[in-house]
Short mmCIF file of C-alpha atoms in Angstrom, two decimals:
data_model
loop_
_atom_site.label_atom_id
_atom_site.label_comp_id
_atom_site.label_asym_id
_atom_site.label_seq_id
_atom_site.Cartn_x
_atom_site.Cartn_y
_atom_site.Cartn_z
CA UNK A 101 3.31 13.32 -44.93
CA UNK A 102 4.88 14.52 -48.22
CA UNK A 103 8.48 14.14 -46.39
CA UNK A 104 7.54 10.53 -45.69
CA UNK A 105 6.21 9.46 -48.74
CA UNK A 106 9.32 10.73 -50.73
CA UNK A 107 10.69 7.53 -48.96
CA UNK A 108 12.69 5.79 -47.61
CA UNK A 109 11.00 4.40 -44.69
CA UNK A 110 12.21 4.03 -41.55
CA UNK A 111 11.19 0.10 -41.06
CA UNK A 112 11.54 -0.84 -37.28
CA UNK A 113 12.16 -4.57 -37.45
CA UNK A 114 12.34 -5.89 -33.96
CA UNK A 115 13.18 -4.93 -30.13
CA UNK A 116 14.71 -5.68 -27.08
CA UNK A 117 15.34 -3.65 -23.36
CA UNK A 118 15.96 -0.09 -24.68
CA UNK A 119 16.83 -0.91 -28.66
CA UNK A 120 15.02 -1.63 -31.65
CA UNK A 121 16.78 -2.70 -34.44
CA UNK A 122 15.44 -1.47 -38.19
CA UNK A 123 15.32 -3.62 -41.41
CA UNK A 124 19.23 -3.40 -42.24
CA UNK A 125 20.09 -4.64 -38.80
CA UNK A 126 21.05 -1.15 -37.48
CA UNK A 127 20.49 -0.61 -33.67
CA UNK A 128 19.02 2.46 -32.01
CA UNK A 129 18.19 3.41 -28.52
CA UNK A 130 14.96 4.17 -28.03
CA UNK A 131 14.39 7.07 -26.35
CA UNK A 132 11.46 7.83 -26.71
CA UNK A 133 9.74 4.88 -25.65
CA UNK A 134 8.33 4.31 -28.54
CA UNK A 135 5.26 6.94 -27.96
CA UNK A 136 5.84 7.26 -24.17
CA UNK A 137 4.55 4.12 -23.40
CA UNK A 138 7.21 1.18 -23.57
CA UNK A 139 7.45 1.62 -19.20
CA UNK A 140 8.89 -2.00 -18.96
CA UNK A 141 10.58 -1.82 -22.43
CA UNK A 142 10.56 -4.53 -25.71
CA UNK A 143 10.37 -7.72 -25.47
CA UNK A 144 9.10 -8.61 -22.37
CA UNK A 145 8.57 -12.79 -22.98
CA UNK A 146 6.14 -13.02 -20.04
CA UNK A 147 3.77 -10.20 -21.59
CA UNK A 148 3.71 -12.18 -24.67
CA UNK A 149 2.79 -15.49 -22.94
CA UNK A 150 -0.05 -13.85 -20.94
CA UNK A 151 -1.64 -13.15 -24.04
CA UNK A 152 -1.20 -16.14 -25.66
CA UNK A 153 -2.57 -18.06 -22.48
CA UNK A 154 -5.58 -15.88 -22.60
CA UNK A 155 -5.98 -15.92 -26.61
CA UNK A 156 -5.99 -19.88 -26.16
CA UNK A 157 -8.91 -19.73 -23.91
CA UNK A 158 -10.97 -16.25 -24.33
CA UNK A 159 -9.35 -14.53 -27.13
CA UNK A 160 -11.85 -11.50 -27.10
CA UNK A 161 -15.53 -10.54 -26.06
CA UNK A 162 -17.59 -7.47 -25.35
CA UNK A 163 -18.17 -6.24 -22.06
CA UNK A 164 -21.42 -4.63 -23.09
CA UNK A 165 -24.23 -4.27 -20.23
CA UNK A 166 -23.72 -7.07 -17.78
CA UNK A 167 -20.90 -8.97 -19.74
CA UNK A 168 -17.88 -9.10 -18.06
CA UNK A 169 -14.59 -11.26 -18.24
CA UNK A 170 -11.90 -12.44 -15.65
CA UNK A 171 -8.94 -10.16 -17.20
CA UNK A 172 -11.09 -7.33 -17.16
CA UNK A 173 -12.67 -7.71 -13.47
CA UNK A 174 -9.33 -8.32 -11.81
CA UNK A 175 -7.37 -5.31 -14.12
CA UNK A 176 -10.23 -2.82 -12.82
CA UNK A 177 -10.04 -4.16 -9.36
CA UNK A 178 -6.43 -3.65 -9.30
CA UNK A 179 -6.58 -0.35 -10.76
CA UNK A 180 -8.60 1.04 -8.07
CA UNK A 181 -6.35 -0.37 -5.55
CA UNK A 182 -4.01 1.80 -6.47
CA UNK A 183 -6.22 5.02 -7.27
CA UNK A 184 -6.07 8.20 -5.56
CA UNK A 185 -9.54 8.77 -5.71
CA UNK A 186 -12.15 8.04 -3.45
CA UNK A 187 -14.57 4.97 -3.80
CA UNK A 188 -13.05 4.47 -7.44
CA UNK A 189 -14.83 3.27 -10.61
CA UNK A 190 -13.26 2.09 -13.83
CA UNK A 191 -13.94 2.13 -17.25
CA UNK A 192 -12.02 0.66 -19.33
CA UNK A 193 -11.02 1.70 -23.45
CA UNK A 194 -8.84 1.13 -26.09
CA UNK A 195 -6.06 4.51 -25.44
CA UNK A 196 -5.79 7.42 -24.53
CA UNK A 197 -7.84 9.72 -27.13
CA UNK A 198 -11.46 7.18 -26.05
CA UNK A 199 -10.38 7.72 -22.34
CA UNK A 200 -10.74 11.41 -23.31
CA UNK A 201 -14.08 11.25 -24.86
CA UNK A 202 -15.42 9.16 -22.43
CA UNK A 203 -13.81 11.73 -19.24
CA UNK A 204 -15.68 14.57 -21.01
CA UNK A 205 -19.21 12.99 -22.17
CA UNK A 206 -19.44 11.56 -18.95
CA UNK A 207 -18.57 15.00 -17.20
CA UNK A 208 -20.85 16.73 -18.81
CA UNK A 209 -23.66 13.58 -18.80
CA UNK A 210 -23.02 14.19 -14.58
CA UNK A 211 -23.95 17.62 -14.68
CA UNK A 212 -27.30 17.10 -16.64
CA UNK A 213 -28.16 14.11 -13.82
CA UNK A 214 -27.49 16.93 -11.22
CA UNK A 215 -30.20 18.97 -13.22
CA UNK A 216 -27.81 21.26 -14.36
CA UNK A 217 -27.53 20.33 -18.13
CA UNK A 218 -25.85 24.22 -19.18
CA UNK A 219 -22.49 22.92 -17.16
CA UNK A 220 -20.69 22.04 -21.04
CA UNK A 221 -17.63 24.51 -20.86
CA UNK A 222 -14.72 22.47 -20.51
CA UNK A 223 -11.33 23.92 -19.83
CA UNK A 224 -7.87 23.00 -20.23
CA UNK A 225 -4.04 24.13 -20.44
CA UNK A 226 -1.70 25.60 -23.08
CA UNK A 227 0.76 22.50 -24.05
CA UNK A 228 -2.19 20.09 -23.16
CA UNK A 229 -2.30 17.08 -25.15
CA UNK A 230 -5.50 15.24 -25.14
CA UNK A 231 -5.13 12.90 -28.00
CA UNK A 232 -6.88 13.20 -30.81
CA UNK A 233 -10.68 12.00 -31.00
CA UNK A 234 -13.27 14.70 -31.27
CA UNK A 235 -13.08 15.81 -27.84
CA UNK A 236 -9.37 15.38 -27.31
CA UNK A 237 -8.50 17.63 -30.43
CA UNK A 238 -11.39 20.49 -29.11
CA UNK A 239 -9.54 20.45 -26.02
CA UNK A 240 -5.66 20.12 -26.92
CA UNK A 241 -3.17 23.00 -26.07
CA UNK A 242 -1.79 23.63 -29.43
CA UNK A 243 -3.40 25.50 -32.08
CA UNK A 244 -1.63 23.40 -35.06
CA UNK A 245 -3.45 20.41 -34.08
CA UNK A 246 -7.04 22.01 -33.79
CA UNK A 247 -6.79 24.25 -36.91
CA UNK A 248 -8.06 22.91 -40.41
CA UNK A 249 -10.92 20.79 -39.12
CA UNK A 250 -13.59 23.42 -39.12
CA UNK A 251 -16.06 23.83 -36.73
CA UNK A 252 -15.19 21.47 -33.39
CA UNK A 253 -16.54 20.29 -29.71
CA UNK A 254 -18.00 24.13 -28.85
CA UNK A 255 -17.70 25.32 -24.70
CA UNK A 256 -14.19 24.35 -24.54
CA UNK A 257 -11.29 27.25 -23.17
CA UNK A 258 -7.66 26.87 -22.83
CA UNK A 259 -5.78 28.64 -20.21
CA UNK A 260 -2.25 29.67 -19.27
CA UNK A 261 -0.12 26.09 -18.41
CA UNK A 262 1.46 27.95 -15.39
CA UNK A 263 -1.49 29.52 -13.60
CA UNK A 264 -4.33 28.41 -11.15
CA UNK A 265 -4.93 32.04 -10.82
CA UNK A 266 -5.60 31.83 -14.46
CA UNK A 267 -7.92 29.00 -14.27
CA UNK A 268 -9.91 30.28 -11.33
CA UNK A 269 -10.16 33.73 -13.89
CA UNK A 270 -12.03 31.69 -16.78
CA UNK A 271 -14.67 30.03 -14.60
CA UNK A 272 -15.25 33.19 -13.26
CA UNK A 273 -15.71 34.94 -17.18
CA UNK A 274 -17.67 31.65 -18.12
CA UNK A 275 -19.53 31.42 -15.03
CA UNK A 276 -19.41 28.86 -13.20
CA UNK A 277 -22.39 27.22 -13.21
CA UNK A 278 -21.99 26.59 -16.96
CA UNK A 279 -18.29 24.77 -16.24
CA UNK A 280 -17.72 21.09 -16.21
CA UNK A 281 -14.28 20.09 -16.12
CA UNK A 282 -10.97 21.41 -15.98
CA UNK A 283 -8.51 18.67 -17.75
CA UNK A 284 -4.81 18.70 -16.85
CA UNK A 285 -1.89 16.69 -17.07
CA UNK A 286 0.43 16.11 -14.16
CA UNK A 287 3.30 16.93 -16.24
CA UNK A 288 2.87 18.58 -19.70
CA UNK A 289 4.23 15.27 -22.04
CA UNK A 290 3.76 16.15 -25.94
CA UNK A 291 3.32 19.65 -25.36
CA UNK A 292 7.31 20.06 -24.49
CA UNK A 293 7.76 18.26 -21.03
CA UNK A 294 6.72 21.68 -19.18
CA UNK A 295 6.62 20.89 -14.70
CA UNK A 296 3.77 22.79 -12.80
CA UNK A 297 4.80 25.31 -10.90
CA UNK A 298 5.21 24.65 -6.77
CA UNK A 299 2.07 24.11 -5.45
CA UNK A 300 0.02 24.26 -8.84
CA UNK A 301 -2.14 21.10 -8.39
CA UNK A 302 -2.94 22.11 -4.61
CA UNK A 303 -3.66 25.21 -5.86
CA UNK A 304 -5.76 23.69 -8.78
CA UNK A 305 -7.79 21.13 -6.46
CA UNK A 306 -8.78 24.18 -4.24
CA UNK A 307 -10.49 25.98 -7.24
CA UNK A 308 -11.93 22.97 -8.46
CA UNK A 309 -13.81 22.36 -5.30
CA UNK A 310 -14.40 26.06 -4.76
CA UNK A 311 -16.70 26.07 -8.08
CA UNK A 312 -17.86 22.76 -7.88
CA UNK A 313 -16.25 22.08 -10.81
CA UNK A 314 -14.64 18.55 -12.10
CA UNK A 315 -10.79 17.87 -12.00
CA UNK A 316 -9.94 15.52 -14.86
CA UNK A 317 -6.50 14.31 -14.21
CA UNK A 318 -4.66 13.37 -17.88
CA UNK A 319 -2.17 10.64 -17.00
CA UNK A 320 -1.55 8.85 -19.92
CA UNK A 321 1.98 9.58 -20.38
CA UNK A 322 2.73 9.71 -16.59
CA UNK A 323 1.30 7.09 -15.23
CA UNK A 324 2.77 3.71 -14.52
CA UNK A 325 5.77 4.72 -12.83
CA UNK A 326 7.48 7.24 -15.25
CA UNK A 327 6.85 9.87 -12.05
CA UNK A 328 7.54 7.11 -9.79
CA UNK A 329 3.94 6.04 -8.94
CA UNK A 330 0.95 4.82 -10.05
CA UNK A 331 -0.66 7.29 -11.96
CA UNK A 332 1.82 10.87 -11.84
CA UNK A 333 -0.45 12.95 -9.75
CA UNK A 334 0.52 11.48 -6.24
CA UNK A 335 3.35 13.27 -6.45
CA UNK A 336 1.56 16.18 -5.73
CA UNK A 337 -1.61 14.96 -2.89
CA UNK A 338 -4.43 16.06 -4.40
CA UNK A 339 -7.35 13.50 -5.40
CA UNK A 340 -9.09 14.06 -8.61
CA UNK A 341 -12.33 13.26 -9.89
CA UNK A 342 -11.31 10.87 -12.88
CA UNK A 343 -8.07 10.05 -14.30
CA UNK A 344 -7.49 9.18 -17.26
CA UNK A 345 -4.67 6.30 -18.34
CA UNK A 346 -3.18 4.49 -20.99
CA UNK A 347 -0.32 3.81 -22.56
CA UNK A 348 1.90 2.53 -19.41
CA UNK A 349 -0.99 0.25 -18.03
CA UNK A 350 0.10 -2.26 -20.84
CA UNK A 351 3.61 -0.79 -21.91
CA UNK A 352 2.09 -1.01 -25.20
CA UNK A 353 2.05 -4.32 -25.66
CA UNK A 354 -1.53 -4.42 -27.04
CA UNK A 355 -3.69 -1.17 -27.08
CA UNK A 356 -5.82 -0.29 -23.55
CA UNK A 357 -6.81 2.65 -21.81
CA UNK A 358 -9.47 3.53 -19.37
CA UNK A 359 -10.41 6.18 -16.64
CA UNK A 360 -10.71 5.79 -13.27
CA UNK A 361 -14.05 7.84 -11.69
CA UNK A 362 -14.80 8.61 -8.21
CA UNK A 363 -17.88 7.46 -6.68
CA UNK A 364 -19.51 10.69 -6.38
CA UNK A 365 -19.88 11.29 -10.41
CA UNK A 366 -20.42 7.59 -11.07
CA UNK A 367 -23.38 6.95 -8.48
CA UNK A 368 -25.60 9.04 -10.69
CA UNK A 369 -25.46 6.31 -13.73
CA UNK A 370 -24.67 3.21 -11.52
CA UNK A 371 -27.21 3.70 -8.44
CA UNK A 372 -30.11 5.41 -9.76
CA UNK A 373 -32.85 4.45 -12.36
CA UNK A 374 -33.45 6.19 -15.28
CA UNK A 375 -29.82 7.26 -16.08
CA UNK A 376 -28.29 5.08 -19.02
CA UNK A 377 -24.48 6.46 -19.33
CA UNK A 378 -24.63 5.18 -23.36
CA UNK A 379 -21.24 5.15 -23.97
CA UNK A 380 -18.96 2.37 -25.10
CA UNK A 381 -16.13 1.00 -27.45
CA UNK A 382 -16.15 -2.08 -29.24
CA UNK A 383 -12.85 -3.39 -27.69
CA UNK A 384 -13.47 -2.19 -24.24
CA UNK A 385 -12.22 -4.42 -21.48
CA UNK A 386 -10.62 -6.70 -24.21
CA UNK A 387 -9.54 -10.05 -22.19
CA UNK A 388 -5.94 -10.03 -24.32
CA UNK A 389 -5.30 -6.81 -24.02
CA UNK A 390 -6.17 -6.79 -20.00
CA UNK A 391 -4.47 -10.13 -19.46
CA UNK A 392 -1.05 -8.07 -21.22
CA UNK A 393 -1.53 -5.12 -18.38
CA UNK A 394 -1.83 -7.63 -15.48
CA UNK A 395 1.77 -9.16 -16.53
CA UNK A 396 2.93 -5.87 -17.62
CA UNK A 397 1.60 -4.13 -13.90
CA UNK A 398 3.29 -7.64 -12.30
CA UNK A 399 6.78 -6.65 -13.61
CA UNK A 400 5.85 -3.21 -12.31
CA UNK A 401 6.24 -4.14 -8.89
CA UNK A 402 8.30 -7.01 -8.83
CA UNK A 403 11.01 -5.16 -10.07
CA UNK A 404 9.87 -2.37 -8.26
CA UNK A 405 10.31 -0.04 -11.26
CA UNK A 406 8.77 2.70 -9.30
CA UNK A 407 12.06 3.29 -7.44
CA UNK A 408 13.99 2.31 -10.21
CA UNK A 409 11.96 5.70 -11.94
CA UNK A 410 12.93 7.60 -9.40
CA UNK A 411 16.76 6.80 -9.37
CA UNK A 412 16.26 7.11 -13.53
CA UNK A 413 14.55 10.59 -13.21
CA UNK A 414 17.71 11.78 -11.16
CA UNK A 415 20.49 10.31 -13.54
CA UNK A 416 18.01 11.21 -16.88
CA UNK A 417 17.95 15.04 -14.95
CA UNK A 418 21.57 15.13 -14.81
CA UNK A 419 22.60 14.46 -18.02
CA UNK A 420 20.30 16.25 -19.66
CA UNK A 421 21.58 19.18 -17.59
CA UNK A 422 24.67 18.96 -19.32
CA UNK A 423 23.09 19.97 -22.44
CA UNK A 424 22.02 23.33 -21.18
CA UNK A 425 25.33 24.97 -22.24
CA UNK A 426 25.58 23.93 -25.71
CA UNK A 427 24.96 26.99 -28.02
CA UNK A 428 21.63 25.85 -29.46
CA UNK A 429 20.17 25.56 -26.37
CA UNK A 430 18.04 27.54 -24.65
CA UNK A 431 16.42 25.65 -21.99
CA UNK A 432 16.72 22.13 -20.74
CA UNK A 433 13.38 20.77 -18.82
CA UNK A 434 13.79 17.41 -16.81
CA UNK A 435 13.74 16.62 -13.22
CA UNK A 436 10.54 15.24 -12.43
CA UNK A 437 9.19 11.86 -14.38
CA UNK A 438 11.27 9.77 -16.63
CA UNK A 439 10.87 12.87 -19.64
CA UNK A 440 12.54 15.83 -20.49
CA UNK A 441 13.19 18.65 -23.25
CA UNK A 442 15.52 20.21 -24.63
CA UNK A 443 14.57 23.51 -26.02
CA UNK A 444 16.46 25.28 -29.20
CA UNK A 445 17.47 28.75 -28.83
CA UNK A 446 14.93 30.88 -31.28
CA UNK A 447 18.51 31.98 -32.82
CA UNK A 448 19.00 28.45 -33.64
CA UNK A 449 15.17 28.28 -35.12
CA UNK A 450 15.11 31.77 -36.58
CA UNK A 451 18.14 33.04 -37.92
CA UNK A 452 20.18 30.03 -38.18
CA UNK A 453 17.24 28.23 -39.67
CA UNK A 454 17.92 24.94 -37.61
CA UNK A 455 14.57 22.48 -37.17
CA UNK A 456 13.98 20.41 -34.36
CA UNK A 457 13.64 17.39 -37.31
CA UNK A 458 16.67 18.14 -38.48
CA UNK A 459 18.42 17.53 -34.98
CA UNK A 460 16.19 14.64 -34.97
CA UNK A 461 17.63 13.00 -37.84
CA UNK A 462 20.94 13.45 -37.28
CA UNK A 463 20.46 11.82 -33.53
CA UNK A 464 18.52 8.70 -35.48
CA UNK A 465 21.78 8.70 -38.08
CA UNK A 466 23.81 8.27 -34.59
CA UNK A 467 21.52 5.40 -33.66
CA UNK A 468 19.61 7.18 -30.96
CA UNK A 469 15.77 8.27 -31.25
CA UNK A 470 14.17 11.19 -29.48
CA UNK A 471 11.31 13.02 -30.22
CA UNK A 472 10.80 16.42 -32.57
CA UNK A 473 8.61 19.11 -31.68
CA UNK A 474 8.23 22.30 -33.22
CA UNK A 475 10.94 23.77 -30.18
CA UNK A 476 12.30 21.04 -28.45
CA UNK A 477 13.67 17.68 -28.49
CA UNK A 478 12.00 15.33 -26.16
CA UNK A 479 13.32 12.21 -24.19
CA UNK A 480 11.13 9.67 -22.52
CA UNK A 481 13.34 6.55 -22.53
CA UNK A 482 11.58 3.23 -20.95
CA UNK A 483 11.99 2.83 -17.03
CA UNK A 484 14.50 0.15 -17.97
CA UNK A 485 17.30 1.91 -19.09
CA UNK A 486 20.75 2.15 -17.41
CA UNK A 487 22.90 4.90 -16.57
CA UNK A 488 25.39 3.85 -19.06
CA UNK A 489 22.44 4.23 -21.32
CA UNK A 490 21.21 7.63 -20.25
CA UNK A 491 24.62 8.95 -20.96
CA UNK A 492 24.68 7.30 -24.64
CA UNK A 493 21.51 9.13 -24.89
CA UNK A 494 22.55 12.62 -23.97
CA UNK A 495 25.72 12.37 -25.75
CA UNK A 496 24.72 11.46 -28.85
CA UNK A 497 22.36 14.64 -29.00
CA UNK A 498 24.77 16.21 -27.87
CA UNK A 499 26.89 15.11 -30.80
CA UNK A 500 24.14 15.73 -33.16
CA UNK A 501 23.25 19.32 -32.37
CA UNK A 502 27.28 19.97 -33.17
CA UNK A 503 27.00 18.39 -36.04
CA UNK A 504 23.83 20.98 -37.10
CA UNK A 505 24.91 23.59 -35.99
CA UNK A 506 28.46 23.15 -38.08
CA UNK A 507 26.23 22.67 -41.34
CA UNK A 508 24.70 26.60 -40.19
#
């Protein structure tokens, strides 16, 4: 924050495809996605006239007990369509973060309807990002985002990314018949683009069952084709008790998010008397902002962008395989999902006293945009971009970490 407010500003003006354009008229590629979530990229003309269709007739209204609204019934029902859970429920927010609240109050709200109120613990994964509401930051993977906040959302572990052996270890020191839910994302995003080991999830879903504990799938960064399907974790044939989504369900274009709950945990609330799930957002199932994710979904599949992902993930893989070599680099993680990272050597960090941000801003100078972290530099371009593109992308950082590393 004290960087920032030094000035200037970096003013992004308008966008189009893959490039945004700031103040001055300078062009970048955005590869980043903006935060993950551009899928179908800028600019998208039918998005925009969805919205305005729907402002001109039901610009916004609650969806509190039995209101409802035509964007927001045929979203859900389209949702669960596609949902690899069984007898799906949806509830819909405004992002990611309330999808996380809601995931966790209503996990541990299942557990008191099943008479077992002392199931609270809630367990997640080093890397894990959550978002940030109360019981997104108690649960996140990294310590910098927890610490300074005082006292937070108490029962909550994190465990080893890498390691269902690991997880099965906790609910066994916990106990578990004082576990809820065990939160994980299909691939780490924010955290530094980390894949799960072979066989992880199945692994995972076995445990879960074993203990009778929930499996809270997190795929707000890779849902909506950036892995190729609908919501990440079919890539791996396991079927969760809620997912959580965001970001890709609109692209963006106006803020929504929900979670997606099997029948089994929602039949408590919606089937029996006496058990009042009092939870809810403002801007919940908000008619714009559903009627932008039904154009947003139709573009989707029309242009089948969940092949086009895959063919993207391959070329994106490849080129940022070509990094691996340079000096400052110590890993390069990509090959499953439209993401990937490229990790500094801890020579470059340490001793050469090279920052991620200042790789960053050398890229942005170049006129591309990827994403800092305290290790890595992340790419998550939108499903859109070319190969041409891709290699613009990777050579440019290439380009910038030379130019670092001949200031060190």
């Amino acid at each position: 924050m004290n960087t920032v407010a030094k000035g200037p500003e970096f003013v992004v003006a308008r966008a189009e495809g893959v490039w945004l354009w700031d103040r001055f008229g300078d062009r970048y590629l955005d590869g980043t996605a903006s935060l993950w979530y551009s899928n179908v990229g800028h600019g998208r003309a039918e998005i925009a006239d969805a919205v305005h269709r729907q402002m001109s007739t039901l610009d916004a209204y609650t969806v509190y007990g039995d209101f409802a609204n035509v964007p927001a019934m045929e979203l859900s029902e389209r949702l669960a369509a596609h949902a690899p859970v069984d007898d799906p429920r949806i509830i819909l927010t405004c992002g990611g973060g309330e999808s996380i609240d809601t995931a966790a109050k209503l996990a541990r709200a299942y557990w008191t309807t099943q008479g077992q109120p002392e199931r609270q613990h809630l367990i997640s994964r080093t890397g894990g990002y959550h978002g940030l509401n109360g019981f997104g930051t108690s649960i996140i993977g990294m310590e910098r985002f927890r610490s300074g906040y005082g006292k937070l959302v108490e029962d909550t572990s994190v465990v080893p990314h890498d390691s269902a052996a690991a997880l099965e270890a906790e609910i066994l020191r916990v106990g578990a018949d004082r576990v809820a839910a065990f939160f994980a994302e299909p691939v780490i995003g924010a955290g530094g683009v980390f894949l799960p080991p072979e066989n992880y999830f199945a692994d995972v879903a076995r445990i879960c069952r074993k203990y009778g504990v929930l499996f809270v799938v997190d795929s707000v960064i890779c849902g909506f084709a950036r892995m190729g399907n609908w919501f990440g974790i079919e890539r791996f044939g396991v079927s969760p008790d809620m997912i959580v989504f965001a970001k890709g369900v609109s692209s963006g274009y106006l803020p929504l998010g929900g979670v997606v709950v099997n029948g089994r945990v929602a039949d408590p609330f919606w089937n029996e008397e006496g058990n009042p799930f009092l939870h809810g957002t403002t801007y919940a199932g908000h008619p714009s902002a559903c009627a932008a994710a039904m154009a947003n979904l139709d573009i989707l599949e029309r242009e089948d962008l969940f092949t086009v992902s895959r063919e993207v993930e391959t070329h994106l893989d490849s080129a940022l395989r070509g990094l691996a070599d340079h000096p400052l680099v110590a890993e390069v993680r990509s090959g499953m999902g439209v993401m990937g990272a490229v990790e500094l050597t801890e020579e470059a960090l340490t001793e050469r006293g090279i920052t991620t941000a200042e790789v960053f801003a050398e890229a942005r100078t170049r006129g591309v945009i990827v994403r800092p972290v305290p290790k890595a530099l992340l790419v998550s371009p939108p499903l859109v971009i070319t190969w041409e593109q891709v290699e613009h992308l990777t050579s440019t950082l290439s380009a910038a970490l030379d130019a670092v590393m001949a200031r060190h």
